[in-house]
mmCIF file of C-alpha atoms in Angstrom:
data_model
loop_
_atom_site.group_PDB
_atom_site.id
_atom_site.type_symbol
_atom_site.label_atom_id
_atom_site.label_comp_id
_atom_site.label_asym_id
_atom_site.label_seq_id
_atom_site.Cartn_x
_atom_site.Cartn_y
_atom_site.Cartn_z
ATOM 1 C CA MET A 1 -7.897 17.592 -14.369
ATOM 2 C CA GLY A 2 -9.435 14.575 -12.682
ATOM 3 C CA GLN A 3 -11.038 14.833 -9.236
ATOM 4 C CA ASP A 4 -11.107 18.344 -8.001
ATOM 5 C CA ASP A 5 -8.162 19.613 -6.040
ATOM 6 C CA GLY A 6 -10.317 19.846 -2.849
ATOM 7 C CA TYR A 7 -11.032 16.126 -2.784
ATOM 8 C CA ARG A 8 -7.293 15.314 -3.295
ATOM 9 C CA PHE A 9 -6.412 17.815 -0.561
ATOM 10 C CA ARG A 10 -8.749 16.142 1.894
ATOM 11 C CA VAL A 11 -7.668 12.611 1.084
ATOM 12 C CA ARG A 12 -3.973 13.481 1.193
ATOM 13 C CA LEU A 13 -4.182 15.265 4.546
ATOM 14 C CA SER A 14 -6.477 12.629 6.129
ATOM 15 C CA LEU A 15 -3.984 9.935 5.167
ATOM 16 C CA GLN A 16 -1.143 11.988 6.554
ATOM 17 C CA VAL A 17 -2.965 12.405 9.905
ATOM 18 C CA MET A 18 -3.803 8.671 10.101
ATOM 19 C CA GLN A 19 -0.112 7.775 9.373
ATOM 20 C CA GLU A 20 1.126 10.121 12.027
ATOM 21 C CA LYS A 21 -1.205 8.667 14.656
ATOM 22 C CA ARG A 22 -0.284 5.108 13.728
ATOM 23 C CA ARG A 23 3.386 6.057 14.264
ATOM 24 C CA LYS A 24 2.502 7.666 17.557
ATOM 25 C CA ILE A 25 0.799 4.636 19.082
ATOM 26 C CA CYS A 26 3.795 2.512 18.262
ATOM 27 C CA GLU A 27 6.213 5.026 19.724
ATOM 28 C CA ASP A 28 4.061 5.428 22.809
ATOM 29 C CA THR A 29 4.089 1.653 23.313
ATOM 30 C CA LEU A 30 7.888 1.456 22.964
ATOM 31 C CA GLN A 31 8.472 4.528 25.169
ATOM 32 C CA GLU A 32 5.672 3.684 27.598
ATOM 33 C CA THR A 33 4.309 7.181 27.735
ATOM 34 C CA SER A 34 1.938 8.586 30.410
ATOM 35 C CA SER A 35 -1.540 7.096 30.663
ATOM 36 C CA LEU A 36 -0.408 4.042 28.629
ATOM 37 C CA ALA A 37 2.163 3.322 31.280
ATOM 38 C CA MET A 38 -0.449 3.745 34.044
ATOM 39 C CA GLY A 39 -2.575 1.239 32.118
ATOM 40 C CA LEU A 40 0.193 -1.252 31.747
ATOM 41 C CA TYR A 41 1.768 -1.053 35.199
ATOM 42 C CA GLY A 42 -1.241 -0.472 37.413
ATOM 43 C CA GLN A 43 -1.885 -3.146 40.039
ATOM 44 C CA ASP A 44 -5.667 -3.085 39.934
ATOM 45 C CA ALA A 45 -7.163 -4.776 36.840
ATOM 46 C CA ASP A 46 -10.184 -2.447 36.556
ATOM 47 C CA LEU A 47 -8.104 0.606 36.983
ATOM 48 C CA ARG A 48 -5.627 -0.643 34.387
ATOM 49 C CA SER A 49 -8.412 -1.168 31.936
ATOM 50 C CA MET A 50 -9.670 2.380 32.552
ATOM 51 C CA TYR A 51 -6.242 3.884 32.014
ATOM 52 C CA LEU A 52 -5.903 1.902 28.779
ATOM 53 C CA GLN A 53 -9.287 3.218 27.630
ATOM 54 C CA MET A 54 -8.155 6.667 28.600
ATOM 55 C CA TYR A 55 -5.153 6.232 26.375
ATOM 56 C CA VAL A 56 -7.265 5.037 23.427
ATOM 57 C CA LEU A 57 -9.572 7.981 23.942
ATOM 58 C CA GLU A 58 -6.593 10.365 23.873
ATOM 59 C CA TRP A 59 -5.206 8.684 20.838
ATOM 60 C CA LEU A 60 -8.535 8.927 18.953
ATOM 61 C CA LYS A 61 -8.884 12.543 20.091
ATOM 62 C CA SER A 62 -5.494 13.349 18.673
ATOM 63 C CA HIS A 63 -6.875 12.385 15.249
ATOM 64 C CA TRP A 64 -9.663 14.962 15.448
ATOM 65 C CA ASP A 65 -7.305 17.552 16.984
ATOM 66 C CA SER A 66 -5.002 17.259 13.994
ATOM 67 C CA MET A 67 -7.882 17.476 11.526
ATOM 68 C CA GLN A 68 -9.234 20.491 13.339
ATOM 69 C CA GLU A 69 -5.742 22.084 13.186
ATOM 70 C CA ILE A 70 -5.751 21.600 9.428
ATOM 71 C CA LEU A 71 -9.185 23.299 9.187
ATOM 72 C CA ASP A 72 -7.920 26.171 11.265
ATOM 73 C CA ARG A 73 -4.699 26.506 9.315
ATOM 74 C CA HIS A 74 -6.534 26.748 5.999
ATOM 75 C CA ARG A 75 -8.983 29.526 6.662
ATOM 76 C CA GLU A 76 -7.965 31.143 3.376
ATOM 77 C CA ARG A 77 -9.868 28.423 1.502
ATOM 78 C CA PRO A 78 -13.388 29.258 0.233
ATOM 79 C CA LEU A 79 -16.172 28.670 2.799
ATOM 80 C CA ASP A 80 -17.805 25.937 0.792
ATOM 81 C CA GLU A 81 -14.424 24.094 0.424
ATOM 82 C CA ARG A 82 -13.917 24.387 4.208
ATOM 83 C CA ARG A 83 -17.392 23.027 4.844
ATOM 84 C CA GLN A 84 -16.623 20.024 2.620
ATOM 85 C CA ASP A 85 -13.244 19.608 4.345
ATOM 86 C CA ALA A 86 -14.923 19.448 7.707
ATOM 87 C CA ALA A 87 -17.569 17.016 6.478
ATOM 88 C CA PHE A 88 -14.852 14.790 4.983
ATOM 89 C CA PHE A 89 -12.699 14.805 8.159
ATOM 90 C CA ALA A 90 -15.789 14.125 10.259
ATOM 91 C CA GLY A 91 -16.581 11.138 8.079
ATOM 92 C CA CYS A 92 -13.068 9.840 8.386
ATOM 93 C CA TYR A 93 -13.009 10.395 12.165
ATOM 94 C CA GLY A 94 -16.396 8.777 12.450
ATOM 95 C CA ARG A 95 -15.175 5.642 10.667
ATOM 96 C CA MET A 96 -12.167 5.563 12.947
ATOM 97 C CA ILE A 97 -14.212 5.610 16.154
ATOM 98 C CA ASP A 98 -16.696 3.058 14.712
ATOM 99 C CA GLY A 99 -13.899 0.481 15.205
ATOM 100 C CA TRP A 100 -13.976 1.069 18.933
ATOM 101 C CA ARG A 101 -17.634 2.033 19.283
ATOM 102 C CA LEU A 102 -18.753 -1.297 17.928
ATOM 103 C CA SER A 103 -16.144 -3.758 19.016
ATOM 104 C CA GLY A 104 -12.603 -3.952 20.362
ATOM 105 C CA GLU A 105 -10.673 -5.350 23.272
ATOM 106 C CA LEU A 106 -11.419 -2.419 25.489
ATOM 107 C CA SER A 107 -15.085 -1.967 24.587
ATOM 108 C CA GLY A 108 -16.197 -3.359 27.912
ATOM 109 C CA VAL A 109 -16.600 -0.283 29.946
ATOM 110 C CA LEU A 110 -17.236 3.348 29.098
ATOM 111 C CA LEU A 111 -15.549 3.891 25.811
ATOM 112 C CA PRO A 112 -18.353 2.818 23.430
ATOM 113 C CA GLU A 113 -20.823 5.117 25.105
ATOM 114 C CA LEU A 114 -18.539 8.092 24.835
ATOM 115 C CA LEU A 115 -17.704 7.345 21.238
ATOM 116 C CA GLU A 116 -21.454 6.972 20.447
ATOM 117 C CA ALA A 117 -21.994 10.541 21.527
ATOM 118 C CA GLN A 118 -19.010 11.716 19.401
ATOM 119 C CA LYS A 119 -20.280 9.760 16.396
ATOM 120 C CA LYS A 120 -23.673 11.586 16.536
ATOM 121 C CA VAL A 121 -21.875 14.943 16.318
ATOM 122 C CA THR A 122 -19.677 13.802 13.359
ATOM 123 C CA GLN A 123 -22.893 12.907 11.539
ATOM 124 C CA GLU A 124 -24.277 16.329 12.256
ATOM 125 C CA ILE A 125 -21.106 17.919 10.824
ATOM 126 C CA ILE A 126 -21.772 15.995 7.582
ATOM 127 C CA ASN A 127 -25.573 16.416 7.439
ATOM 128 C CA ARG A 128 -26.029 19.874 8.765
ATOM 129 C CA GLY A 129 -23.701 21.771 6.500
ATOM 130 C CA ASN A 130 -25.004 25.202 7.430
ATOM 131 C CA ILE A 131 -23.794 24.899 11.050
ATOM 132 C CA TRP A 132 -20.671 22.819 10.429
ATOM 133 C CA GLU A 133 -18.326 25.243 12.275
ATOM 134 C CA GLN A 134 -20.568 25.190 15.305
ATOM 135 C CA LYS A 135 -20.683 21.350 15.244
ATOM 136 C CA CYS A 136 -16.895 21.118 14.845
ATOM 137 C CA GLN A 137 -16.474 23.184 17.964
ATOM 138 C CA GLU A 138 -19.144 21.095 19.719
ATOM 139 C CA LEU A 139 -17.143 17.949 18.914
ATOM 140 C CA LYS A 140 -13.889 19.503 20.104
ATOM 141 C CA VAL A 141 -15.497 20.521 23.422
ATOM 142 C CA MET A 142 -17.284 17.191 23.859
ATOM 143 C CA ILE A 143 -14.032 15.248 23.397
ATOM 144 C CA MET A 144 -12.188 17.520 25.899
ATOM 145 C CA LYS A 145 -15.018 17.196 28.406
ATOM 146 C CA GLN A 146 -15.126 13.365 28.036
ATOM 147 C CA LYS A 147 -11.449 13.142 28.644
ATOM 148 C CA ALA A 148 -11.689 15.279 31.754
ATOM 149 C CA GLU A 149 -14.607 13.306 33.026
ATOM 150 C CA PHE A 150 -12.830 10.048 32.393
ATOM 151 C CA ALA A 151 -9.769 11.346 34.310
ATOM 152 C CA GLN A 152 -12.068 12.266 37.174
ATOM 153 C CA LEU A 153 -13.545 8.824 37.210
ATOM 154 C CA ILE A 154 -10.142 7.237 37.297
ATOM 155 C CA LYS A 155 -9.134 9.512 40.168
ATOM 156 C CA GLN A 156 -12.271 8.442 42.133
ATOM 157 C CA CYS A 157 -11.496 4.801 41.531
ATOM 158 C CA GLU A 158 -7.921 5.257 42.725
ATOM 159 C CA GLU A 159 -9.133 6.902 45.922
ATOM 160 C CA GLU A 160 -11.454 4.053 46.765
ATOM 161 C CA MET B 1 -20.761 -21.983 -54.332
ATOM 162 C CA GLY B 2 -22.608 -18.759 -54.563
ATOM 163 C CA ASP B 3 -22.215 -16.539 -51.599
ATOM 164 C CA LEU B 4 -21.203 -19.330 -49.138
ATOM 165 C CA PHE B 5 -18.257 -17.434 -47.909
ATOM 166 C CA GLY B 6 -19.795 -14.051 -48.254
ATOM 167 C CA GLN B 7 -19.700 -13.444 -44.537
ATOM 168 C CA TYR B 8 -15.938 -13.815 -44.553
ATOM 169 C CA ASN B 9 -15.391 -11.178 -47.144
ATOM 170 C CA GLY B 10 -13.470 -8.177 -45.897
ATOM 171 C CA VAL B 11 -15.157 -4.878 -45.063
ATOM 172 C CA ALA B 12 -15.649 -2.492 -47.972
ATOM 173 C CA SER B 13 -12.692 -0.172 -48.219
ATOM 174 C CA THR B 14 -14.792 2.910 -47.765
ATOM 175 C CA GLU B 15 -16.177 1.460 -44.586
ATOM 176 C CA LYS B 16 -12.612 0.367 -43.472
ATOM 177 C CA ASN B 17 -11.347 3.863 -43.558
ATOM 178 C CA LYS B 18 -14.283 5.096 -41.421
ATOM 179 C CA LYS B 19 -13.650 2.485 -38.854
ATOM 180 C CA LEU B 20 -9.927 3.164 -38.833
ATOM 181 C CA ASP B 21 -10.567 6.860 -38.374
ATOM 182 C CA SER B 22 -12.892 6.095 -35.551
ATOM 183 C CA LEU B 23 -10.358 3.869 -33.843
ATOM 184 C CA ALA B 24 -7.665 6.462 -34.274
ATOM 185 C CA ALA B 25 -9.960 9.138 -32.814
ATOM 186 C CA TYR B 26 -10.846 6.929 -29.914
ATOM 187 C CA GLU B 27 -7.165 6.277 -29.107
ATOM 188 C CA GLU B 28 -6.344 9.923 -29.413
ATOM 189 C CA HIS B 29 -9.049 10.770 -26.948
ATOM 190 C CA TYR B 30 -7.889 7.938 -24.613
ATOM 191 C CA MET B 31 -4.319 9.191 -24.643
ATOM 192 C CA LYS B 32 -5.382 12.790 -24.121
ATOM 193 C CA LEU B 33 -7.467 11.781 -21.144
ATOM 194 C CA LEU B 34 -4.564 9.711 -19.718
ATOM 195 C CA ARG B 35 -2.286 12.744 -20.070
ATOM 196 C CA ASN B 36 -4.889 14.899 -18.297
ATOM 197 C CA TYR B 37 -5.298 12.362 -15.531
ATOM 198 C CA LYS B 38 -1.597 11.743 -15.212
ATOM 199 C CA ASP B 39 -1.281 13.636 -11.895
ATOM 200 C CA GLU B 40 -4.229 11.702 -10.385
ATOM 201 C CA ILE B 41 -2.842 8.374 -11.517
ATOM 202 C CA PHE B 42 0.565 9.135 -9.952
ATOM 203 C CA ALA B 43 -1.074 10.377 -6.786
ATOM 204 C CA ILE B 44 -3.176 7.228 -6.366
ATOM 205 C CA GLU B 45 -0.238 4.992 -7.141
ATOM 206 C CA GLU B 46 1.868 6.874 -4.500
ATOM 207 C CA MET B 47 -0.931 6.619 -1.872
ATOM 208 C CA ARG B 48 -1.260 2.873 -2.490
ATOM 209 C CA ARG B 49 2.498 2.316 -2.469
ATOM 210 C CA GLN B 50 2.922 4.185 0.844
ATOM 211 C CA ILE B 51 0.162 2.398 2.709
ATOM 212 C CA ARG B 52 1.362 -0.968 1.405
ATOM 213 C CA GLU B 53 4.942 -0.305 2.540
ATOM 214 C CA GLU B 54 3.765 1.018 5.837
ATOM 215 C CA ARG B 55 1.693 -2.111 6.438
ATOM 216 C CA ILE B 56 4.540 -4.351 5.650
ATOM 217 C CA GLU B 57 6.863 -2.366 7.856
ATOM 218 C CA PHE B 58 4.490 -2.573 10.798
ATOM 219 C CA PHE B 59 3.711 -6.291 10.554
ATOM 220 C CA GLU B 60 7.252 -7.371 9.762
ATOM 221 C CA GLU B 61 9.433 -5.026 11.719
ATOM 222 C CA ILE B 62 7.718 -2.735 14.167
ATOM 223 C CA PHE B 63 5.197 -5.119 15.784
ATOM 224 C CA PRO B 64 7.838 -7.915 16.239
ATOM 225 C CA LYS B 65 10.164 -5.252 17.821
ATOM 226 C CA ILE B 66 7.382 -4.105 20.242
ATOM 227 C CA ARG B 67 6.412 -7.702 21.054
ATOM 228 C CA LYS B 68 10.045 -8.606 21.819
ATOM 229 C CA ALA B 69 10.418 -5.504 23.985
ATOM 230 C CA MET B 70 7.236 -6.347 25.988
ATOM 231 C CA GLU B 71 8.229 -10.016 26.295
ATOM 232 C CA GLY B 72 11.582 -8.960 27.756
ATOM 233 C CA ASN B 73 9.873 -6.811 30.337
ATOM 234 C CA GLY B 74 10.027 -8.762 33.559
ATOM 235 C CA VAL B 75 7.569 -6.469 35.426
ATOM 236 C CA LEU B 76 4.462 -6.678 33.225
ATOM 237 C CA SER B 77 2.242 -9.688 33.666
ATOM 238 C CA ASN B 78 1.624 -11.919 30.696
ATOM 239 C CA GLU B 79 -2.054 -11.024 30.806
ATOM 240 C CA VAL B 80 -1.304 -7.308 30.396
ATOM 241 C CA LYS B 81 1.241 -7.923 27.646
ATOM 242 C CA LYS B 82 -1.237 -9.961 25.728
ATOM 243 C CA GLU B 83 -4.058 -7.506 26.231
ATOM 244 C CA TRP B 84 -2.071 -4.511 25.014
ATOM 245 C CA LEU B 85 -0.398 -6.308 22.106
ATOM 246 C CA SER B 86 -3.883 -7.380 20.937
ATOM 247 C CA GLU B 87 -5.277 -3.824 21.357
ATOM 248 C CA LEU B 88 -2.301 -2.429 19.432
ATOM 249 C CA TRP B 89 -2.648 -4.893 16.615
ATOM 250 C CA GLY B 90 -6.370 -4.200 16.394
ATOM 251 C CA SER B 91 -5.965 -0.410 16.527
ATOM 252 C CA MET B 92 -3.348 -0.465 13.735
ATOM 253 C CA GLU B 93 -5.489 -2.795 11.610
ATOM 254 C CA LYS B 94 -8.524 -0.561 12.003
ATOM 255 C CA SER B 95 -6.507 2.485 11.117
ATOM 256 C CA PHE B 96 -5.002 0.790 8.064
ATOM 257 C CA SER B 97 -8.571 -0.282 6.929
ATOM 258 C CA VAL B 98 -9.909 3.284 7.167
ATOM 259 C CA SER B 99 -6.984 4.632 5.180
ATOM 260 C CA GLU B 100 -7.208 1.917 2.530
ATOM 261 C CA GLU B 101 -10.971 2.455 2.211
ATOM 262 C CA MET B 102 -10.349 6.188 1.661
ATOM 263 C CA ILE B 103 -7.871 5.396 -1.088
ATOM 264 C CA ALA B 104 -10.202 2.859 -2.669
ATOM 265 C CA HIS B 105 -13.034 5.517 -2.743
ATOM 266 C CA TYR B 106 -10.725 8.045 -4.239
ATOM 267 C CA THR B 107 -9.591 5.574 -6.915
ATOM 268 C CA THR B 108 -13.136 4.590 -7.735
ATOM 269 C CA SER B 109 -14.384 8.104 -8.096
ATOM 270 C CA ASN B 110 -11.484 8.975 -10.354
ATOM 271 C CA LEU B 111 -12.115 5.863 -12.430
ATOM 272 C CA GLU B 112 -15.806 6.677 -12.815
ATOM 273 C CA GLU B 113 -15.008 10.149 -13.949
ATOM 274 C CA PHE B 114 -12.451 8.858 -16.409
ATOM 275 C CA LYS B 115 -14.980 6.394 -17.807
ATOM 276 C CA ARG B 116 -17.634 9.046 -18.060
ATOM 277 C CA LYS B 117 -15.289 11.264 -20.015
ATOM 278 C CA MET B 118 -14.308 8.370 -22.292
ATOM 279 C CA ASN B 119 -17.988 7.617 -22.944
ATOM 280 C CA GLU B 120 -18.565 11.282 -23.815
ATOM 281 C CA ALA B 121 -15.695 11.106 -26.248
ATOM 282 C CA ILE B 122 -16.871 7.829 -27.771
ATOM 283 C CA GLU B 123 -20.239 9.361 -28.462
ATOM 284 C CA ARG B 124 -18.615 12.120 -30.424
ATOM 285 C CA VAL B 125 -16.427 9.686 -32.466
#
């Protein structure tokens, strides 16, 4: 009774993902993991900023990765439910990246542009239900590519 | 005095029973709906409680702990410490907002459905 089980499923799992990622950013800060440490301890201010943006990009990416994993893990669900799951997660992820796309301490350099591109694909997942699987894959690849391109950019700056 | 106080006379007994029956039927429907929505009500309450507690824990325990650790770090510049603490605060706040908005939407849509079902029941009463 009440809202359909699908809606509760989506809300519950999205909240779980968000909570996990909040825990992660705090742990990463305390433990000074990888790109975050590069961002904090780098000598050059511009390079530091890029590493911090890289970290935020990775952190945001991890939200979509987890949501995609949920979609992949629940292939037994009816197709229409899975389509709605994808649209819901895309909406949630889209709202997450809005916060950095539109403002934020690190919005000075490249991040907003990258997130703008991601946002367009999340909208397509929601609006173009018939090709949602293709669009999910497109978003996954886009995020991976952006991360690799960002890493390349950082490397170039370091070599200068 | 005529019918000066006529408006204060009680409702006719035949009408009274009808209204009592209606009220009883309304309450019965309401309780039935509440029972049917029990799981949703508990789920929403749990979601709200969890996010509330998590928020309190972050702002009262975790963030102060992180700030203290960073302030004790003699290598990082003050500028970097300030920048990251601000980013962390902002990131967490944005994340909490998205989660709370999701819960609010879920609550509202359940409430709307509940009201719709109550209205349907009232029309039958």
